[in-house]
mmCIF file of C-alpha atoms in Angstrom:
data_model
loop_
_atom_site.group_PDB
_atom_site.id
_atom_site.type_symbol
_atom_site.label_atom_id
_atom_site.label_comp_id
_atom_site.label_asym_id
_atom_site.label_seq_id
_atom_site.Cartn_x
_atom_site.Cartn_y
_atom_site.Cartn_z
ATOM 1 C CA UNK H 294 15.210 15.021 25.593
ATOM 2 C CA UNK H 295 17.224 12.200 27.042
ATOM 3 C CA UNK H 296 17.326 9.960 24.447
ATOM 4 C CA UNK H 297 20.568 8.375 24.185
ATOM 5 C CA UNK H 298 20.131 6.140 21.450
ATOM 6 C CA UNK H 299 20.489 7.426 17.698
ATOM 7 C CA UNK H 300 17.657 5.422 16.730
ATOM 8 C CA UNK H 301 15.430 7.009 19.468
ATOM 9 C CA UNK H 302 16.554 10.476 18.091
ATOM 10 C CA UNK H 303 16.113 9.751 14.593
ATOM 11 C CA UNK H 304 12.382 8.182 15.333
ATOM 12 C CA UNK H 305 11.553 11.329 17.448
ATOM 13 C CA UNK H 306 12.649 13.662 14.749
ATOM 14 C CA UNK H 307 11.015 12.019 12.106
ATOM 15 C CA UNK H 308 7.633 11.903 14.261
ATOM 16 C CA UNK H 309 8.199 15.689 15.078
ATOM 17 C CA UNK H 310 8.730 16.689 11.523
ATOM 18 C CA UNK H 311 5.390 14.630 10.109
ATOM 19 C CA UNK H 312 3.770 16.153 13.485
ATOM 20 C CA UNK H 313 4.598 19.835 12.338
ATOM 21 C CA UNK H 314 3.566 18.860 8.904
ATOM 22 C CA UNK H 315 0.070 17.803 10.103
ATOM 23 C CA UNK H 316 -0.224 20.622 12.111
ATOM 24 C CA UNK H 317 0.329 23.134 9.423
ATOM 25 C CA UNK H 318 -2.151 21.334 7.161
ATOM 26 C CA UNK H 319 -4.676 21.251 9.870
ATOM 27 C CA UNK H 320 -4.390 25.293 10.468
ATOM 28 C CA UNK H 321 -4.066 26.050 6.770
ATOM 29 C CA UNK H 322 -7.328 23.783 6.387
ATOM 30 C CA UNK H 323 -9.007 25.730 9.277
ATOM 31 C CA UNK H 324 -8.086 29.223 7.919
ATOM 32 C CA UNK H 325 -9.403 28.213 4.210
ATOM 33 C CA UNK H 326 -12.719 27.430 5.826
ATOM 34 C CA UNK H 327 -12.789 30.132 8.494
ATOM 35 C CA UNK H 328 -13.268 27.318 11.364
ATOM 36 C CA UNK H 329 -14.380 28.879 14.429
ATOM 37 C CA UNK H 330 -15.434 26.876 17.663
ATOM 38 C CA UNK H 331 -19.027 27.282 18.515
ATOM 39 C CA UNK H 332 -20.253 27.545 22.188
ATOM 40 C CA UNK H 333 -23.884 27.614 21.383
ATOM 41 C CA UNK H 334 -24.447 24.790 19.466
ATOM 42 C CA UNK H 335 -24.814 21.269 20.511
ATOM 43 C CA UNK H 336 -21.312 19.052 20.864
ATOM 44 C CA UNK H 337 -23.092 16.636 18.925
ATOM 45 C CA UNK H 338 -22.465 18.333 15.431
ATOM 46 C CA UNK H 339 -19.649 17.402 12.838
ATOM 47 C CA UNK H 340 -17.581 20.165 11.814
ATOM 48 C CA UNK H 341 -14.277 19.298 12.502
ATOM 49 C CA UNK H 342 -14.139 17.418 9.072
ATOM 50 C CA UNK H 343 -14.200 19.515 5.666
ATOM 51 C CA UNK H 344 -14.224 18.004 2.623
ATOM 52 C CA UNK H 345 -10.906 15.901 2.556
ATOM 53 C CA UNK H 346 -9.169 17.685 5.536
ATOM 54 C CA UNK H 347 -9.541 16.627 9.152
ATOM 55 C CA UNK H 348 -9.350 19.579 11.358
ATOM 56 C CA UNK H 349 -10.033 18.572 14.662
ATOM 57 C CA UNK H 350 -11.647 15.281 16.010
ATOM 58 C CA UNK H 351 -15.222 15.480 17.219
ATOM 59 C CA UNK H 352 -13.468 14.043 20.720
ATOM 60 C CA UNK H 353 -11.430 17.355 20.494
ATOM 61 C CA UNK H 354 -14.353 19.321 19.811
ATOM 62 C CA UNK H 355 -16.263 18.209 22.817
ATOM 63 C CA UNK H 356 -13.210 18.808 24.840
ATOM 64 C CA UNK H 357 -13.195 22.681 23.829
ATOM 65 C CA UNK H 358 -16.777 23.028 24.855
ATOM 66 C CA UNK H 359 -16.810 20.446 27.681
ATOM 67 C CA UNK H 360 -17.659 23.394 30.681
ATOM 68 C CA UNK H 361 -20.346 24.573 28.225
ATOM 69 C CA UNK H 362 -22.354 21.338 26.989
ATOM 70 C CA UNK H 363 -21.135 18.507 29.900
ATOM 71 C CA UNK H 364 -20.405 20.868 32.818
ATOM 72 C CA UNK H 365 -22.822 18.699 34.915
ATOM 73 C CA UNK H 366 -20.761 15.555 34.142
ATOM 74 C CA UNK H 367 -19.193 15.630 37.199
ATOM 75 C CA UNK H 368 -22.007 14.847 39.187
ATOM 76 C CA UNK H 369 -22.741 11.556 37.524
ATOM 77 C CA UNK H 370 -19.664 10.237 39.532
ATOM 78 C CA UNK H 371 -21.952 9.531 42.451
ATOM 79 C CA UNK H 372 -23.528 6.943 40.048
ATOM 80 C CA UNK H 373 -22.076 3.599 39.642
ATOM 81 C CA UNK H 374 -21.824 4.233 35.812
ATOM 82 C CA UNK H 375 -19.930 7.581 36.297
ATOM 83 C CA UNK H 376 -17.395 5.743 38.506
ATOM 84 C CA UNK H 377 -16.383 3.690 35.424
ATOM 85 C CA UNK H 378 -16.159 6.229 32.731
ATOM 86 C CA UNK H 379 -14.305 9.110 34.449
ATOM 87 C CA UNK H 380 -12.814 11.845 32.115
ATOM 88 C CA UNK H 381 -11.796 14.957 34.014
ATOM 89 C CA UNK H 382 -9.416 15.888 31.282
ATOM 90 C CA UNK H 383 -12.238 17.788 29.518
ATOM 91 C CA UNK H 384 -12.451 20.237 32.181
ATOM 92 C CA UNK H 385 -8.788 20.991 32.279
ATOM 93 C CA UNK H 386 -8.477 21.286 28.416
ATOM 94 C CA UNK H 387 -12.030 23.480 27.973
ATOM 95 C CA UNK H 388 -11.126 25.807 30.774
ATOM 96 C CA UNK H 389 -7.647 26.117 29.214
ATOM 97 C CA UNK H 390 -9.394 26.906 25.966
ATOM 98 C CA UNK H 391 -12.006 29.539 27.471
ATOM 99 C CA UNK H 392 -8.734 31.330 29.383
ATOM 100 C CA UNK H 393 -6.427 31.342 25.912
ATOM 101 C CA UNK H 394 -9.538 32.225 23.540
ATOM 102 C CA UNK H 395 -8.079 30.288 20.832
ATOM 103 C CA UNK H 396 -7.650 26.666 19.999
ATOM 104 C CA UNK H 397 -4.513 26.779 17.921
ATOM 105 C CA UNK H 398 -2.112 27.018 21.000
ATOM 106 C CA UNK H 399 -3.231 23.822 22.519
ATOM 107 C CA UNK H 400 -1.512 21.824 19.616
ATOM 108 C CA UNK H 401 1.618 22.563 22.076
ATOM 109 C CA UNK H 402 0.246 20.267 24.474
ATOM 110 C CA UNK H 403 0.299 17.108 21.833
ATOM 111 C CA UNK H 404 4.134 17.792 21.170
ATOM 112 C CA UNK H 405 4.767 17.879 25.107
ATOM 113 C CA UNK H 406 2.853 14.722 25.567
ATOM 114 C CA UNK H 407 4.829 13.398 22.497
ATOM 115 C CA UNK H 408 8.053 14.035 24.161
ATOM 116 C CA UNK H 409 6.719 12.961 27.749
ATOM 117 C CA UNK H 410 5.240 9.604 26.243
ATOM 118 C CA UNK H 411 8.359 8.679 24.413
ATOM 119 C CA UNK H 412 10.630 9.333 27.609
ATOM 120 C CA UNK H 413 8.332 7.205 29.956
ATOM 121 C CA UNK H 414 8.047 4.220 27.320
ATOM 122 C CA UNK H 415 12.039 4.499 27.181
ATOM 123 C CA UNK H 416 12.459 4.170 30.829
ATOM 124 C CA UNK H 417 10.133 1.378 31.050
ATOM 125 C CA UNK H 418 11.961 -0.439 27.921
ATOM 126 C CA UNK H 419 15.218 0.137 29.945
ATOM 127 C CA UNK H 420 13.847 -2.147 32.578
ATOM 128 C CA UNK H 421 12.895 -4.970 30.608
ATOM 129 C CA UNK H 422 15.140 -5.327 27.415
ATOM 130 C CA UNK H 423 19.027 -4.892 26.251
ATOM 131 C CA UNK H 424 19.636 -1.699 24.689
ATOM 132 C CA UNK H 425 19.798 -3.001 21.027
ATOM 133 C CA UNK H 426 16.189 -4.065 21.120
ATOM 134 C CA UNK H 427 14.759 -1.417 23.288
ATOM 135 C CA UNK H 428 16.268 1.070 20.635
ATOM 136 C CA UNK H 429 14.497 -0.378 17.910
ATOM 137 C CA UNK H 430 11.188 -0.378 19.703
ATOM 138 C CA UNK H 431 11.327 2.942 20.562
ATOM 139 C CA UNK H 432 11.894 3.934 16.975
ATOM 140 C CA UNK H 433 9.260 1.917 16.105
ATOM 141 C CA UNK H 434 6.739 3.492 18.540
ATOM 142 C CA UNK H 435 7.988 7.046 17.845
ATOM 143 C CA UNK H 436 6.906 6.930 13.799
ATOM 144 C CA UNK H 437 3.975 4.916 14.630
ATOM 145 C CA UNK H 438 0.982 6.854 12.859
ATOM 146 C CA UNK H 439 -1.259 6.643 15.891
ATOM 147 C CA UNK H 440 1.415 8.244 17.819
ATOM 148 C CA UNK H 441 2.346 11.076 15.530
ATOM 149 C CA UNK H 442 -1.261 11.672 14.621
ATOM 150 C CA UNK H 443 -2.058 12.205 18.637
ATOM 151 C CA UNK H 444 0.933 14.445 18.738
ATOM 152 C CA UNK H 445 -0.647 16.994 16.187
ATOM 153 C CA UNK H 446 -3.783 17.510 18.612
ATOM 154 C CA UNK H 447 -4.664 17.507 22.245
ATOM 155 C CA UNK H 448 -6.169 14.202 22.868
ATOM 156 C CA UNK H 449 -5.622 12.854 26.323
ATOM 157 C CA UNK H 450 -4.087 9.320 25.157
ATOM 158 C CA UNK H 451 -0.502 10.100 24.889
ATOM 159 C CA UNK H 452 -0.329 11.643 28.394
ATOM 160 C CA UNK H 453 -2.586 9.049 29.588
ATOM 161 C CA UNK H 454 0.047 5.867 28.448
ATOM 162 C CA UNK H 455 2.822 7.904 29.629
ATOM 163 C CA UNK H 456 1.133 7.878 33.166
ATOM 164 C CA UNK H 457 0.505 3.944 32.766
ATOM 165 C CA UNK H 458 4.286 3.678 31.632
ATOM 166 C CA UNK H 459 5.112 5.931 35.139
ATOM 167 C CA UNK H 460 2.921 3.816 37.346
ATOM 168 C CA UNK H 461 4.444 0.293 36.143
ATOM 169 C CA UNK H 462 7.998 1.944 36.770
ATOM 170 C CA UNK H 463 7.206 2.962 40.282
ATOM 171 C CA UNK H 464 5.697 -0.419 41.330
ATOM 172 C CA UNK H 465 9.008 -2.181 39.613
ATOM 173 C CA UNK H 466 10.650 0.390 42.093
ATOM 174 C CA UNK H 467 8.563 -0.441 44.847
ATOM 175 C CA UNK H 468 7.590 3.492 44.914
ATOM 176 C CA UNK H 469 4.221 2.810 46.398
ATOM 177 C CA UNK H 470 3.317 6.959 46.686
ATOM 178 C CA UNK H 471 4.413 7.627 43.417
ATOM 179 C CA UNK H 472 2.262 4.817 42.132
ATOM 180 C CA UNK H 473 -0.831 5.916 43.776
ATOM 181 C CA UNK H 474 -0.225 9.490 42.327
ATOM 182 C CA UNK H 475 -0.174 8.007 38.524
ATOM 183 C CA UNK H 476 -3.133 5.713 39.557
ATOM 184 C CA UNK H 477 -5.450 8.711 40.574
ATOM 185 C CA UNK H 478 -4.408 10.527 37.331
ATOM 186 C CA UNK H 479 -5.019 7.384 35.314
ATOM 187 C CA UNK H 480 -8.566 7.134 36.761
ATOM 188 C CA UNK H 481 -9.464 10.933 36.245
ATOM 189 C CA UNK H 482 -8.718 10.080 32.656
ATOM 190 C CA UNK H 483 -10.072 6.760 31.716
ATOM 191 C CA UNK H 484 -11.067 5.091 35.065
ATOM 192 C CA UNK H 485 -11.931 1.862 33.765
ATOM 193 C CA UNK H 486 -8.368 1.348 32.787
ATOM 194 C CA UNK H 487 -7.736 0.362 36.247
ATOM 195 C CA UNK H 488 -9.555 -2.815 36.412
ATOM 196 C CA UNK H 489 -7.801 -3.553 32.670
ATOM 197 C CA UNK H 490 -4.102 -2.947 34.342
ATOM 198 C CA UNK H 491 -4.741 -4.192 37.499
ATOM 199 C CA UNK H 492 -3.240 -7.724 36.413
ATOM 200 C CA UNK H 493 0.043 -6.073 35.049
ATOM 201 C CA UNK H 494 0.365 -3.689 37.993
ATOM 202 C CA UNK H 495 0.208 -6.410 40.269
ATOM 203 C CA UNK H 496 2.844 -8.388 38.381
ATOM 204 C CA UNK H 497 4.990 -5.355 38.198
ATOM 205 C CA UNK H 498 4.971 -5.320 41.986
ATOM 206 C CA UNK H 499 4.626 -8.863 43.249
ATOM 207 C CA UNK H 500 6.826 -10.294 40.132
ATOM 208 C CA UNK H 501 4.437 -13.397 40.476
ATOM 209 C CA UNK H 502 2.983 -14.028 36.567
ATOM 210 C CA UNK H 503 1.132 -16.958 37.545
ATOM 211 C CA UNK H 504 -1.056 -14.876 40.321
ATOM 212 C CA UNK H 505 -1.118 -11.989 37.743
ATOM 213 C CA UNK H 506 -2.494 -14.374 34.822
ATOM 214 C CA UNK H 507 -5.008 -15.654 37.623
ATOM 215 C CA UNK H 508 -5.880 -11.804 38.805
ATOM 216 C CA UNK H 509 -6.301 -10.886 34.934
ATOM 217 C CA UNK H 510 -9.171 -13.882 34.874
ATOM 218 C CA UNK H 511 -10.605 -12.555 37.864
ATOM 219 C CA UNK H 512 -10.671 -9.098 36.736
ATOM 220 C CA UNK H 513 -12.158 -10.373 33.100
ATOM 221 C CA UNK H 514 -15.298 -12.071 35.064
ATOM 222 C CA UNK H 515 -15.484 -8.933 37.280
ATOM 223 C CA UNK H 516 -15.522 -6.798 34.205
ATOM 224 C CA UNK H 517 -18.545 -9.276 32.817
ATOM 225 C CA UNK H 518 -20.703 -8.580 36.053
ATOM 226 C CA UNK H 519 -19.832 -5.167 36.049
ATOM 227 C CA UNK H 520 -20.983 -4.177 32.157
ATOM 228 C CA UNK H 521 -24.141 -6.634 32.835
ATOM 229 C CA UNK H 522 -25.415 -4.847 35.928
ATOM 230 C CA UNK H 523 -24.446 -1.228 35.359
ATOM 231 C CA UNK H 524 -25.848 0.443 32.642
ATOM 232 C CA UNK H 525 -23.352 3.019 30.967
ATOM 233 C CA UNK H 526 -23.201 1.866 27.303
ATOM 234 C CA UNK H 527 -24.509 0.338 24.319
ATOM 235 C CA UNK H 528 -25.018 -3.160 25.883
ATOM 236 C CA UNK H 529 -24.569 -5.229 22.893
ATOM 237 C CA UNK H 530 -22.580 -8.690 23.163
ATOM 238 C CA UNK H 531 -22.414 -9.038 19.533
ATOM 239 C CA UNK H 532 -20.369 -5.960 19.083
ATOM 240 C CA UNK H 533 -17.771 -7.699 21.678
ATOM 241 C CA UNK H 534 -17.156 -10.540 18.916
ATOM 242 C CA UNK H 535 -16.523 -7.559 16.545
ATOM 243 C CA UNK H 536 -14.067 -6.071 18.892
ATOM 244 C CA UNK H 537 -12.259 -9.234 19.741
ATOM 245 C CA UNK H 538 -11.602 -9.707 15.955
ATOM 246 C CA UNK H 539 -10.574 -6.120 15.434
ATOM 247 C CA UNK H 540 -8.434 -6.162 18.188
ATOM 248 C CA UNK H 541 -6.366 -9.630 17.903
ATOM 249 C CA UNK H 542 -6.425 -9.666 14.035
ATOM 250 C CA UNK H 543 -6.358 -5.866 12.977
ATOM 251 C CA UNK H 544 -9.159 -6.178 10.712
ATOM 252 C CA UNK H 545 -11.219 -2.932 10.862
ATOM 253 C CA UNK H 546 -13.635 -1.060 8.609
ATOM 254 C CA UNK H 547 -10.671 1.608 8.336
ATOM 255 C CA UNK H 548 -8.696 -0.975 6.807
ATOM 256 C CA UNK H 549 -11.180 -2.211 4.404
ATOM 257 C CA UNK H 550 -12.214 1.167 3.404
ATOM 258 C CA UNK H 551 -9.797 4.059 3.648
ATOM 259 C CA UNK H 552 -11.869 6.811 2.739
ATOM 260 C CA UNK H 553 -10.296 8.146 0.069
ATOM 261 C CA UNK H 554 -8.232 10.808 1.801
ATOM 262 C CA UNK H 555 -5.295 12.305 -0.162
ATOM 263 C CA UNK H 556 -1.946 10.824 0.704
ATOM 264 C CA UNK H 557 -0.114 12.452 3.699
ATOM 265 C CA UNK H 558 -3.305 14.346 4.771
ATOM 266 C CA UNK H 559 -4.288 14.114 8.269
ATOM 267 C CA UNK H 560 -7.499 12.066 7.399
ATOM 268 C CA UNK H 561 -5.327 9.686 6.079
ATOM 269 C CA UNK H 562 -3.136 8.554 9.145
ATOM 270 C CA UNK H 563 -6.267 6.712 10.583
ATOM 271 C CA UNK H 564 -5.804 4.405 7.499
ATOM 272 C CA UNK H 565 -2.033 4.422 7.507
ATOM 273 C CA UNK H 566 -2.709 3.256 11.544
ATOM 274 C CA UNK H 567 -4.779 0.743 10.542
ATOM 275 C CA UNK H 568 -2.660 -0.724 8.102
ATOM 276 C CA UNK H 569 0.585 -0.690 10.704
ATOM 277 C CA UNK H 570 -1.831 -2.274 13.538
ATOM 278 C CA UNK H 571 -2.994 -4.812 11.305
ATOM 279 C CA UNK H 572 0.913 -5.476 10.239
ATOM 280 C CA UNK H 573 1.836 -5.700 13.946
ATOM 281 C CA UNK H 574 -0.954 -8.139 14.678
ATOM 282 C CA UNK H 575 -0.084 -10.748 11.947
ATOM 283 C CA UNK H 576 3.856 -10.737 13.019
ATOM 284 C CA UNK H 577 2.850 -11.089 16.336
ATOM 285 C CA UNK H 578 0.423 -14.002 16.101
ATOM 286 C CA UNK H 579 2.453 -15.909 13.477
ATOM 287 C CA UNK H 580 5.014 -15.582 15.616
ATOM 288 C CA UNK H 581 3.163 -17.378 18.241
ATOM 289 C CA UNK H 582 2.122 -19.880 15.956
ATOM 290 C CA UNK H 583 5.462 -20.622 14.789
ATOM 291 C CA UNK H 584 6.444 -21.455 18.026
ATOM 292 C CA UNK H 585 3.297 -23.732 17.844
ATOM 293 C CA UNK H 586 1.847 -21.700 21.040
ATOM 294 C CA UNK H 587 4.707 -22.652 23.253
ATOM 295 C CA UNK H 588 4.822 -19.160 24.629
ATOM 296 C CA UNK H 589 5.166 -18.330 28.344
ATOM 297 C CA UNK H 590 2.685 -16.741 30.745
ATOM 298 C CA UNK H 591 3.149 -13.315 29.734
ATOM 299 C CA UNK H 592 1.481 -13.927 26.325
ATOM 300 C CA UNK H 593 -1.893 -15.229 28.604
ATOM 301 C CA UNK H 594 -1.411 -11.940 30.572
ATOM 302 C CA UNK H 595 -1.544 -10.020 27.179
ATOM 303 C CA UNK H 596 -4.434 -11.626 25.532
ATOM 304 C CA UNK H 597 -6.686 -11.751 28.622
ATOM 305 C CA UNK H 598 -5.992 -7.976 29.082
ATOM 306 C CA UNK H 599 -6.927 -7.731 25.588
ATOM 307 C CA UNK H 600 -10.258 -9.580 26.114
ATOM 308 C CA UNK H 601 -11.194 -7.247 28.738
ATOM 309 C CA UNK H 602 -10.485 -4.319 26.595
ATOM 310 C CA UNK H 603 -12.775 -5.772 23.900
ATOM 311 C CA UNK H 604 -15.701 -6.500 26.102
ATOM 312 C CA UNK H 605 -15.589 -2.801 27.559
ATOM 313 C CA UNK H 606 -15.826 -1.460 24.014
ATOM 314 C CA UNK H 607 -17.737 -4.074 22.430
ATOM 315 C CA UNK H 608 -20.609 -3.873 25.082
ATOM 316 C CA UNK H 609 -20.582 -0.787 26.473
ATOM 317 C CA UNK H 610 -18.240 2.181 25.181
ATOM 318 C CA UNK H 611 -18.749 1.733 21.440
ATOM 319 C CA UNK H 612 -16.431 1.181 18.358
ATOM 320 C CA UNK H 613 -12.568 1.142 18.503
ATOM 321 C CA UNK H 614 -10.452 3.875 16.846
ATOM 322 C CA UNK H 615 -6.683 3.835 16.551
ATOM 323 C CA UNK H 616 -6.145 5.842 19.853
ATOM 324 C CA UNK H 617 -8.415 3.515 21.968
ATOM 325 C CA UNK H 618 -6.322 0.389 20.578
ATOM 326 C CA UNK H 619 -3.202 2.092 21.490
ATOM 327 C CA UNK H 620 -2.771 0.134 25.010
ATOM 328 C CA UNK H 621 -2.704 -3.154 23.056
ATOM 329 C CA UNK H 622 -0.771 -2.037 20.215
ATOM 330 C CA UNK H 623 1.879 -1.206 22.693
ATOM 331 C CA UNK H 624 1.705 -4.483 24.737
ATOM 332 C CA UNK H 625 2.037 -6.280 21.644
ATOM 333 C CA UNK H 626 4.957 -4.598 20.868
ATOM 334 C CA UNK H 627 6.527 -5.398 24.038
ATOM 335 C CA UNK H 628 5.361 -8.699 23.932
ATOM 336 C CA UNK H 629 6.774 -9.026 20.305
ATOM 337 C CA UNK H 630 10.284 -7.616 21.218
ATOM 338 C CA UNK H 631 10.084 -10.016 24.024
ATOM 339 C CA UNK H 632 9.289 -13.471 21.774
ATOM 340 C CA UNK H 633 12.091 -11.910 19.584
ATOM 341 C CA UNK H 634 14.272 -11.778 22.118
ATOM 342 C CA UNK H 635 13.435 -15.303 23.865
ATOM 343 C CA UNK H 636 14.624 -16.740 20.452
ATOM 344 C CA UNK H 637 17.767 -14.855 20.458
ATOM 345 C CA UNK H 638 18.588 -15.495 23.837
ATOM 346 C CA UNK H 639 17.707 -18.094 26.555
ATOM 347 C CA UNK H 640 19.378 -15.848 29.183
ATOM 348 C CA UNK H 641 16.436 -13.176 28.900
ATOM 349 C CA UNK H 642 14.015 -15.853 29.116
ATOM 350 C CA UNK H 643 11.408 -13.607 31.348
ATOM 351 C CA UNK H 644 11.261 -9.887 31.430
ATOM 352 C CA UNK H 645 13.766 -8.883 34.284
ATOM 353 C CA UNK H 646 11.804 -6.578 36.311
ATOM 354 C CA UNK H 647 12.684 -8.531 39.535
ATOM 355 C CA UNK H 648 16.541 -7.674 39.154
ATOM 356 C CA UNK H 649 16.119 -4.033 39.700
#
């Protein structure tokens, strides 16, 4: 792994050790309860959790049985609602599971995704921040409970966010063919992210922050029109308000009701993620408040992108879980690093993506 700084290496090793422990606990719990994946039952049954032990998330179970229960999902791509909720990762994962005949080897994917994600985020941070700041940022991300929990499993999220970082880097370097490849990969895993991230991509390529903010407002308005006119979710605007509070202030049901999982168990990591997310939200917005809202347009870009994310999940896709908030969590960490950096040095008044 090309993590040259001691903080990055230390964070990676700590995260790797905790991930290995979580995987061991999951495998041991699966052995004790005799967990087997059934290909004859509905994909809605809940057998991933047993007592206080979380073995597999329901979404992981759905991926394993995707070819059996969702094989016709690909035909929905001809419909508008299908285009905005594409997920081809299930076909890849399910095919791999059926080929191997066992779900345990798939946990190796989580470690690979963790490695690739950290390397991609580090390379993006190298283009935006001085060494001391990016090293601390990478350490904090590497030991984040959400990131560690995702590394102990085979969900798509770390790989997806690695592709996002690579796409931004490709645009900064004006490598349009590489960007298009990563954009296709992003669309194949969570297609509505292309609308969500379009202003960020535009900023990375054009270096025009003011136009990117305008584009973010346009994408927000476009998202409102799309989710009202295309039926692909829950359709409840009241939920949007709840999602905004959760996304911007970190107040969630998991935070208020931990669920009584034993400390350092796989099930407890969702609570740890909620606590860390809450702390980052408070620090981020307290710093903004301390500056009397005298923040640059980069903050506006993060804020409007967050509103679009809350709109999609609140009105259409359902409730947030730590991994679906990861994109905004990373944006806040990058924004927080920038705000702190702006206080320490006028020379780094803007993200210097235009100098590379």
